[in-house]
XYZ file of N, CA and C in Angstrom:
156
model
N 321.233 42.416 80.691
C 321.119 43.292 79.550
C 322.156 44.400 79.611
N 322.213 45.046 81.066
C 323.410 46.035 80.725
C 324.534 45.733 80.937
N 324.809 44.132 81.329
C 326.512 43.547 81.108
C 326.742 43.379 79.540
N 325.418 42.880 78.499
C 325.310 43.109 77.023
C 325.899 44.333 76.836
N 325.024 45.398 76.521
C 325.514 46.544 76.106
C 326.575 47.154 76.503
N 327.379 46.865 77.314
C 328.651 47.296 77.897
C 329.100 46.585 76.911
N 329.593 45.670 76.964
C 330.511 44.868 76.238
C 330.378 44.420 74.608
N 328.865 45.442 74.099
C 328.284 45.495 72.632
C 328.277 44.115 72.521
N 327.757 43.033 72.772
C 327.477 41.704 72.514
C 325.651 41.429 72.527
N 325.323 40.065 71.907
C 324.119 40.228 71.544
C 323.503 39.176 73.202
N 322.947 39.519 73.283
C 321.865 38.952 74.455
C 321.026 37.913 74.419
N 321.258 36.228 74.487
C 320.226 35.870 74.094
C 319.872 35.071 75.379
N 318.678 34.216 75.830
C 318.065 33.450 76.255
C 317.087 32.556 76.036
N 317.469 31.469 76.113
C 316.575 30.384 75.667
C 316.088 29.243 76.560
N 315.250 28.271 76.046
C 314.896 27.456 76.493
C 314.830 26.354 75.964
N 315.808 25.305 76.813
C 315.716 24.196 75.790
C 314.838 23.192 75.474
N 313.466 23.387 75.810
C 312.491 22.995 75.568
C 312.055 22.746 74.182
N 312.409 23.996 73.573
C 312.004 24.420 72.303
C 312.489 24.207 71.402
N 312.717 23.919 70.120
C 313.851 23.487 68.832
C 314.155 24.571 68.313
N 313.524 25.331 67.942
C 313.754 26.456 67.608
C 314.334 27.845 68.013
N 314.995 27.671 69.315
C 315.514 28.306 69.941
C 316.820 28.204 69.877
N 317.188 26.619 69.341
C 318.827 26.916 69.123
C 318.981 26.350 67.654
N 317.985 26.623 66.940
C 318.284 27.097 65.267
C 318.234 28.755 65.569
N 318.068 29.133 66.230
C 317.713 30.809 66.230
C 319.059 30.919 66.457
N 319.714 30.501 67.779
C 321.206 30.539 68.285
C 321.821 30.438 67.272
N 321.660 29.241 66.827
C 323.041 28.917 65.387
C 322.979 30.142 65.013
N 321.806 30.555 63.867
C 322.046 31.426 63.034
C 322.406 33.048 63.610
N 322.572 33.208 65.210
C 322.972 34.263 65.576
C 324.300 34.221 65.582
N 325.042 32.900 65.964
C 326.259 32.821 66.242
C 327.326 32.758 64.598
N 326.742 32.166 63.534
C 327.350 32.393 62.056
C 327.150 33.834 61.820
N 326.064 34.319 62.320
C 326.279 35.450 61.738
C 327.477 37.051 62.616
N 327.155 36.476 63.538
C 328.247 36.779 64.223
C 330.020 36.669 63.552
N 330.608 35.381 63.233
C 330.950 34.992 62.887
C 331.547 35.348 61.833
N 330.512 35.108 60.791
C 331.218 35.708 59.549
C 330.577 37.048 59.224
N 330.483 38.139 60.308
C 330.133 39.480 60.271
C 329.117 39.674 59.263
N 327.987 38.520 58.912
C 326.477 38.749 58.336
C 325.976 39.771 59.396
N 324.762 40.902 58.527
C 323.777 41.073 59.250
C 322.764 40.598 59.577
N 322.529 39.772 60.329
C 321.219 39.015 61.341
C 319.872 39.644 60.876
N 319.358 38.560 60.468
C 317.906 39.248 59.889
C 316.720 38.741 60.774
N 317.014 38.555 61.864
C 315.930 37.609 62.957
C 315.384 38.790 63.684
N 314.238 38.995 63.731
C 313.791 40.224 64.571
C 314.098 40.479 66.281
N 314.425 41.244 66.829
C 314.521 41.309 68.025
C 313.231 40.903 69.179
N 313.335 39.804 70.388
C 312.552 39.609 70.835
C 312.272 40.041 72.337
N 311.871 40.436 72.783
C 311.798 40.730 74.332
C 310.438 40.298 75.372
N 310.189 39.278 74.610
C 309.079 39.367 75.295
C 309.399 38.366 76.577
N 309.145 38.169 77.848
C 309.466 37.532 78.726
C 309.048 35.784 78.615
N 309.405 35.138 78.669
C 308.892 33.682 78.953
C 309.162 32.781 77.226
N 309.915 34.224 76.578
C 310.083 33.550 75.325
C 311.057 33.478 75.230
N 312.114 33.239 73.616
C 313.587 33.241 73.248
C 313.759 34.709 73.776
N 314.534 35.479 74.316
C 315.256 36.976 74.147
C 315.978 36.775 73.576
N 315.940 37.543 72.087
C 317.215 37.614 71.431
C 317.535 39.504 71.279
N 318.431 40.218 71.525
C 318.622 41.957 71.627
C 320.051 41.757 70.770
């Protein structure tokens, strides 16, 4: 997290267990991309996606 915020980049972690974890990715990385603002709520909860 604080190699993230150093470098202002977004933080994510996933698991590829899940499908929905890298439809979450995609749409972090387009929006990235084409400088959209990301409308996906921030997650932190442990054992889930982290997305910051």
């Amino acid at each position: 997290r604080n190699y993230a915020n150093i470098m202002n980049a977004s933080l994510i972690f996933c698991l590829s267990k899940q499908f929905i974890n890298v439809d979450n990715i995609f749409k972090v990385i387009l929006s990235q991309h084409f400088k959209i603002i990301c409308k996906l709520p921030e997650v932190k909860e442990v054992g889930c996606l982290i997305l910051e």
